[in-house]
GROMACS .gro file of C-alpha atoms in nm:
model
  322
    1MET     CA    1  27.541  23.962   7.181
    2SER     CA    2  27.716  24.007   6.848
    3LEU     CA    3  27.763  24.354   6.703
    4ARG     CA    4  27.569  24.248   6.395
    5LEU     CA    5  27.264  24.146   6.595
    6LEU     CA    6  27.275  24.463   6.803
    7SER     CA    7  27.299  24.672   6.485
    8LEU     CA    8  26.995  24.490   6.348
    9LEU     CA    9  26.795  24.567   6.664
   10LEU     CA   10  26.894  24.934   6.647
   11ALA     CA   11  26.797  24.950   6.278
   12LEU     CA   12  26.457  24.799   6.364
   13LEU     CA   13  26.417  25.054   6.641
   14ILE     CA   14  26.491  25.345   6.409
   15ALA     CA   15  26.249  25.209   6.148
   16ALA     CA   16  25.978  25.163   6.414
   17ALA     CA   17  26.032  25.519   6.539
   18LEU     CA   18  25.994  25.661   6.186
   19LEU     CA   19  25.683  25.449   6.133
   20SER     CA   20  25.541  25.578   6.462
   21LEU     CA   21  25.583  25.936   6.341
   22ALA     CA   22  25.398  25.853   6.018
   23LEU     CA   23  25.101  25.661   6.163
   24PRO     CA   24  24.817  25.702   6.102
   25TRP     CA   25  24.930  25.790   5.750
   26PRO     CA   26  24.609  25.880   5.552
   27PRO     CA   27  24.520  26.196   5.748
   28LEU     CA   28  24.882  26.306   5.754
   29ARG     CA   29  24.912  26.249   5.378
   30ASP     CA   30  24.601  26.457   5.313
   31LEU     CA   31  24.726  26.733   5.539
   32LEU     CA   32  25.066  26.740   5.367
   33GLY     CA   33  24.886  26.814   5.041
   34ARG     CA   34  24.693  27.108   5.193
   35ASP     CA   35  24.910  27.263   5.463
   36GLN     CA   36  25.265  27.140   5.509
   37GLY     CA   37  25.328  27.378   5.800
   38LEU     CA   38  25.038  27.236   5.999
   39ALA     CA   39  25.150  26.882   5.914
   40ALA     CA   40  25.500  26.961   6.046
   41THR     CA   41  25.349  27.105   6.364
   42ILE     CA   42  25.143  26.789   6.422
   43ILE     CA   43  25.453  26.573   6.378
   44LEU     CA   44  25.671  26.785   6.607
   45GLU     CA   45  25.418  26.877   6.877
   46ILE     CA   46  25.196  26.567   6.892
   47ARG     CA   47  25.361  26.262   6.739
   48LEU     CA   48  25.728  26.325   6.824
   49PRO     CA   49  25.676  26.350   7.205
   50ARG     CA   50  25.466  26.033   7.192
   51THR     CA   51  25.736  25.846   7.003
   52VAL     CA   52  26.018  25.973   7.224
   53LEU     CA   53  25.832  25.878   7.543
   54ALA     CA   54  25.759  25.529   7.408
   55LEU     CA   55  26.130  25.483   7.337
   56LEU     CA   56  26.235  25.617   7.679
   57TYR     CA   57  25.974  25.436   7.885
   58GLY     CA   58  26.008  25.106   7.701
   59GLY     CA   59  26.386  25.130   7.719
   60ILE     CA   60  26.404  25.191   8.093
   61LEU     CA   61  26.143  24.921   8.161
   62GLY     CA   62  26.351  24.671   7.964
   63ALA     CA   63  26.680  24.771   8.127
   64SER     CA   64  26.527  24.780   8.476
   65GLY     CA   65  26.359  24.443   8.424
   66ALA     CA   66  26.689  24.285   8.321
   67ALA     CA   67  26.870  24.438   8.619
   68ILE     CA   68  26.601  24.326   8.867
   69GLN     CA   69  26.600  23.975   8.723
   70ALA     CA   70  26.977  23.962   8.758
   71LEU     CA   71  26.962  24.099   9.112
   72PHE     CA   72  26.703  23.845   9.229
   73ALA     CA   73  26.835  23.567   9.003
   74ASN     CA   74  26.477  23.512   8.890
   75PRO     CA   75  26.338  23.545   8.533
   76LEU     CA   76  25.992  23.636   8.669
   77ALA     CA   77  26.110  23.952   8.843
   78SER     CA   78  26.010  24.275   8.667
   79PRO     CA   79  25.915  24.632   8.763
   80ASP     CA   80  25.541  24.558   8.753
   81LEU     CA   81  25.547  24.212   8.915
   82THR     CA   82  25.771  24.333   9.197
   83GLY     CA   83  25.541  24.627   9.274
   84THR     CA   84  25.780  24.894   9.143
   85THR     CA   85  25.533  25.035   8.889
   86SER     CA   86  25.240  25.021   9.132
   87GLY     CA   87  25.450  25.187   9.401
   88ALA     CA   88  25.550  25.464   9.162
   89ALA     CA   89  25.185  25.521   9.067
   90LEU     CA   90  25.091  25.535   9.436
   91GLY     CA   91  25.363  25.788   9.510
   92ALA     CA   92  25.257  26.011   9.222
   93VAL     CA   93  24.886  25.995   9.314
   94VAL     CA   94  24.950  26.076   9.682
   95THR     CA   95  25.175  26.366   9.584
   96ALA     CA   96  24.928  26.513   9.337
   97TYR     CA   97  24.586  26.440   9.489
   98LEU     CA   98  24.648  26.437   9.864
   99PHE     CA   99  24.939  26.679   9.905
  100GLY     CA  100  24.838  26.898   9.610
  101PHE     CA  101  25.181  26.913   9.447
  102SER     CA  102  25.117  26.865   9.074
  103ALA     CA  103  25.439  27.017   8.938
  104PRO     CA  104  25.640  26.773   8.722
  105LEU     CA  105  25.933  26.768   8.965
  106ALA     CA  106  25.706  26.693   9.262
  107LEU     CA  107  25.524  26.417   9.072
  108SER     CA  108  25.854  26.259   8.973
  109ALA     CA  109  25.986  26.279   9.329
  110GLY     CA  110  25.670  26.111   9.458
  111ALA     CA  111  25.682  25.840   9.193
  112VAL     CA  112  26.052  25.769   9.253
  113GLY     CA  113  25.991  25.752   9.627
  114GLY     CA  114  25.701  25.510   9.579
  115ALA     CA  115  25.902  25.285   9.347
  116PHE     CA  116  26.200  25.288   9.585
  117GLY     CA  117  25.979  25.200   9.881
  118ALA     CA  118  25.815  24.911   9.693
  119LEU     CA  119  26.152  24.763   9.597
  120LEU     CA  120  26.289  24.794   9.950
  121LEU     CA  121  25.976  24.628  10.086
  122LEU     CA  122  26.015  24.345   9.834
  123LEU     CA  123  26.377  24.297   9.937
  124ALA     CA  124  26.273  24.286  10.302
  125LEU     CA  125  25.989  24.038  10.240
  126ALA     CA  126  26.140  23.806   9.981
  127GLY     CA  127  26.512  23.841  10.041
  128PRO     CA  128  26.786  23.903   9.785
  129ARG     CA  129  26.777  23.552   9.633
  130ALA     CA  130  26.407  23.481   9.652
  131GLU     CA  131  26.254  23.167   9.514
  132THR     CA  132  25.997  23.210   9.239
  133ALA     CA  133  25.693  23.146   9.456
  134THR     CA  134  25.816  23.377   9.733
  135LEU     CA  135  25.900  23.654   9.487
  136LEU     CA  136  25.564  23.630   9.313
  137LEU     CA  137  25.366  23.624   9.636
  138ALA     CA  138  25.557  23.918   9.781
  139GLY     CA  139  25.534  24.114   9.455
  140LEU     CA  140  25.162  24.046   9.418
  141ALA     CA  141  25.101  24.148   9.779
  142ILE     CA  142  25.292  24.475   9.731
  143SER     CA  143  25.114  24.547   9.402
  144ALA     CA  144  24.773  24.476   9.558
  145LEU     CA  145  24.852  24.695   9.859
  146ALA     CA  146  24.979  24.978   9.638
  147GLY     CA  147  24.671  24.950   9.416
  148ALA     CA  148  24.437  24.963   9.716
  149LEU     CA  149  24.620  25.261   9.865
  150THR     CA  150  24.609  25.438   9.528
  151THR     CA  151  24.231  25.391   9.514
  152LEU     CA  152  24.202  25.510   9.874
  153ALA     CA  153  24.410  25.820   9.797
  154LEU     CA  154  24.183  25.905   9.503
  155ALA     CA  155  23.872  25.845   9.715
  156LEU     CA  156  24.002  26.080   9.987
  157SER     CA  157  24.111  26.344   9.738
  158PRO     CA  158  23.947  26.687   9.774
  159SER     CA  159  23.862  26.677   9.402
  160PRO     CA  160  23.536  26.492   9.323
  161PHE     CA  161  23.672  26.420   8.976
  162ALA     CA  162  23.993  26.254   9.092
  163PHE     CA  163  23.899  25.907   8.962
  164TYR     CA  164  23.801  26.047   8.624
  165ASP     CA  165  24.113  26.261   8.595
  166ALA     CA  166  24.350  25.981   8.695
  167TYR     CA  167  24.190  25.692   8.503
  168GLU     CA  168  24.368  25.738   8.170
  169TRP     CA  169  24.700  25.808   8.339
  170LEU     CA  170  24.674  25.505   8.570
  171MET     CA  171  24.608  25.279   8.271
  172GLY     CA  172  24.914  25.416   8.091
  173SER     CA  173  24.898  25.674   7.815
  174LEU     CA  174  25.131  25.864   7.585
  175VAL     CA  175  24.855  26.082   7.438
  176ASP     CA  176  24.879  26.463   7.456
  177ARG     CA  177  25.225  26.467   7.607
  178SER     CA  178  25.460  26.756   7.525
  179LEU     CA  179  25.825  26.777   7.431
  180ASP     CA  180  25.892  26.937   7.770
  181GLN     CA  181  25.745  26.633   7.944
  182ALA     CA  182  25.948  26.403   7.720
  183ALA     CA  183  26.265  26.595   7.804
  184PHE     CA  184  26.178  26.585   8.175
  185ALA     CA  185  26.148  26.205   8.167
  186ALA     CA  186  26.448  26.165   7.938
  187VAL     CA  187  26.712  26.287   8.183
  188PRO     CA  188  26.653  26.037   8.468
  189ALA     CA  189  26.563  25.754   8.227
  190ILE     CA  190  26.882  25.790   8.021
  191ILE     CA  191  27.104  25.837   8.327
  192SER     CA  192  26.951  25.532   8.497
  193ALA     CA  193  26.985  25.314   8.188
  194ALA     CA  194  27.347  25.420   8.134
  195LEU     CA  195  27.443  25.350   8.495
  196LEU     CA  196  27.261  25.016   8.492
  197LEU     CA  197  27.468  24.920   8.188
  198ARG     CA  198  27.781  24.985   8.393
  199LEU     CA  199  27.657  24.733   8.650
  200ALA     CA  200  27.627  24.453   8.391
  201GLY     CA  201  27.952  24.283   8.494
  202PRO     CA  202  27.888  24.287   8.871
  203LEU     CA  203  27.529  24.168   8.818
  204ASP     CA  204  27.658  23.881   8.603
  205SER     CA  205  27.889  23.778   8.886
  206LEU     CA  206  27.589  23.746   9.119
  207THR     CA  207  27.478  23.439   8.924
  208LEU     CA  208  27.776  23.260   9.081
  209GLY     CA  209  27.663  23.353   9.432
  210GLU     CA  210  27.714  23.648   9.662
  211GLU     CA  211  28.035  23.504   9.808
  212VAL     CA  212  28.193  23.469   9.464
  213ALA     CA  213  28.084  23.820   9.365
  214GLN     CA  214  28.232  23.952   9.690
  215SER     CA  215  28.558  23.769   9.626
  216LEU     CA  216  28.577  23.929   9.281
  217GLY     CA  217  28.585  24.270   9.444
  218HIS     CA  218  28.217  24.367   9.417
  219ASP     CA  219  28.040  24.519   9.714
  220VAL     CA  220  27.716  24.318   9.699
  221ARG     CA  221  27.525  24.538   9.943
  222ARG     CA  222  27.617  24.851   9.749
  223LEU     CA  223  27.539  24.679   9.419
  224ARG     CA  224  27.193  24.584   9.547
  225LEU     CA  225  27.124  24.940   9.667
  226GLU     CA  226  27.250  25.097   9.344
  227THR     CA  227  27.033  24.868   9.132
  228ILE     CA  228  26.722  24.946   9.339
  229CYS     CA  229  26.786  25.322   9.337
  230LEU     CA  230  26.855  25.340   8.961
  231THR     CA  231  26.552  25.127   8.880
  232ALA     CA  232  26.329  25.340   9.102
  233LEU     CA  233  26.467  25.663   8.952
  234GLY     CA  234  26.419  25.565   8.587
  235VAL     CA  235  26.085  25.388   8.618
  236GLY     CA  236  25.944  25.641   8.865
  237ALA     CA  237  26.020  25.938   8.641
  238CYS     CA  238  25.851  25.775   8.342
  239VAL     CA  239  25.549  25.663   8.547
  240ALA     CA  240  25.503  26.023   8.664
  241VAL     CA  241  25.466  26.134   8.300
  242CYS     CA  242  25.305  25.832   8.131
  243GLY     CA  243  25.134  25.630   8.403
  244ALA     CA  244  25.168  25.260   8.479
  245VAL     CA  245  25.254  25.015   8.200
  246GLY     CA  246  25.309  24.648   8.272
  247PHE     CA  247  25.481  24.338   8.128
  248ILE     CA  248  25.739  24.520   7.912
  249GLY     CA  249  25.995  24.479   8.191
  250LEU     CA  250  25.920  24.107   8.205
  251VAL     CA  251  25.912  24.019   7.834
  252ALA     CA  252  26.205  24.224   7.705
  253PRO     CA  253  26.474  24.073   7.935
  254VAL     CA  254  26.361  23.717   7.854
  255PHE     CA  255  26.424  23.772   7.483
  256ALA     CA  256  26.742  23.968   7.556
  257ARG     CA  257  26.891  23.682   7.759
  258ARG     CA  258  26.829  23.442   7.473
  259LEU     CA  259  27.011  23.679   7.239
  260GLY     CA  260  27.292  23.741   7.489
  261GLY     CA  261  27.380  23.383   7.569
  262GLY     CA  262  27.188  23.362   7.897
  263HIS     CA  263  27.393  23.625   8.084
  264PRO     CA  264  27.150  23.836   8.293
  265GLY     CA  265  27.383  24.133   8.326
  266ARG     CA  266  27.473  24.147   7.958
  267ALA     CA  267  27.102  24.139   7.878
  268ILE     CA  268  27.051  24.495   8.009
  269GLY     CA  269  27.155  24.666   7.684
  270PRO     CA  270  26.956  24.442   7.447
  271ALA     CA  271  26.658  24.447   7.686
  272CYS     CA  272  26.662  24.826   7.670
  273VAL     CA  273  26.633  24.819   7.289
  274ILE     CA  274  26.374  24.538   7.286
  275GLY     CA  275  26.166  24.714   7.554
  276ALA     CA  276  26.161  25.032   7.346
  277LEU     CA  277  26.054  24.830   7.040
  278LEU     CA  278  25.775  24.654   7.232
  279LEU     CA  279  25.628  24.969   7.382
  280LEU     CA  280  25.653  25.155   7.053
  281GLY     CA  281  25.467  24.868   6.886
  282ALA     CA  282  25.200  24.868   7.158
  283ASP     CA  283  25.153  25.242   7.116
  284MET     CA  284  25.104  25.201   6.741
  285ILE     CA  285  24.843  24.932   6.808
  286SER     CA  286  24.659  25.175   7.038
  287ARG     CA  287  24.609  25.411   6.744
  288ILE     CA  288  24.373  25.172   6.564
  289ALA     CA  289  24.094  25.260   6.809
  290PRO     CA  290  23.782  25.417   6.653
  291VAL     CA  291  23.768  25.797   6.647
  292GLY     CA  292  23.673  25.930   6.989
  293ARG     CA  293  23.779  25.613   7.172
  294VAL     CA  294  24.106  25.541   7.352
  295LEU     CA  295  24.283  25.208   7.390
  296PRO     CA  296  24.483  25.238   7.715
  297LEU     CA  297  24.845  25.146   7.662
  298GLY     CA  298  24.860  24.940   7.979
  299VAL     CA  299  24.567  24.727   7.863
  300ILE     CA  300  24.741  24.647   7.533
  301THR     CA  301  25.069  24.548   7.701
  302ALA     CA  302  24.875  24.334   7.951
  303LEU     CA  303  24.681  24.156   7.675
  304LEU     CA  304  25.007  24.079   7.496
  305GLY     CA  305  25.221  24.014   7.805
  306ALA     CA  306  24.989  23.810   8.027
  307PRO     CA  307  24.981  23.504   7.793
  308PHE     CA  308  25.359  23.523   7.770
  309PHE     CA  309  25.383  23.535   8.150
  310LEU     CA  310  25.159  23.229   8.183
  311TRP     CA  311  25.368  23.043   7.926
  312LEU     CA  312  25.686  23.137   8.113
  313VAL     CA  313  25.547  23.009   8.444
  314ALA     CA  314  25.430  22.684   8.280
  315HIS     CA  315  25.768  22.642   8.107
  316MET     CA  316  25.959  22.691   8.433
  317ARG     CA  317  25.733  22.442   8.611
  318TRP     CA  318  25.783  22.188   8.332
  319ARG     CA  319  26.161  22.228   8.355
  320LEU     CA  320  26.159  22.181   8.733
  321SER     CA  321  25.944  21.868   8.707
  322ARG     CA  322  26.176  21.694   8.460
   0.00000   0.00000   0.00000
């Protein structure tokens, strides 16, 4: 990707972040005219954490999606379709509602463990170079199993209000998050994204085959393990704070590869920026809900991402049939 194009993406990201802090504008404008101190508090305590989390979560979903697609050599691989997001949600729910550990560190540890387990299970079922059908079937099976176990964990929870308490979080939400929560998610998300960027070259070499990558000096087994661990760490930490959000990790890498000349490893950086833009945009759409109603973030990303996924599957089938 050219430096000019990357600069344009970063400029769009900054503009979107500033717009996110300003929306919805009419009530903020009225408040600025009456009480500037209260307006500043609303921006810093309510809107800033929401914007920061959208940037972090979208960024790590994009970067993780690009890395997983490069690892499996499959453009349909993503954190949600491979069961990573569902596994992270399961780990967090079991930790909080069955074991009773609701501290942020415990939730993150549970979510990371769930995401790591889902990815390892996918690797065991589908193999490292899975065909599209095998990958989808294995990912769907893991996601369905994780979803069923999550429901079972909530049903067996000592709290009779477990379903009600977990609903908004399971559907994905950035509402009422604090700066402390944003900072807690920021550390593993940023570290994971930075280390995934360092793996761009080795992941690119995997497109030539494992033997070629090995001959170039890359330890393929270690590369596979590092990619899975970093993806689980970044996505799991964000899921623990924001809940499950789908399709960002699928859509962002597809656009990033087109901008990066088709190299899956080099798409990690652009996918990180595009993922942050997409989730920030979805969060701004969620704010148009009537007063007193909530549009779950995961529903918005699914409504936007599912048609794209269907188009991608149809496009791949058309290319194979030519």
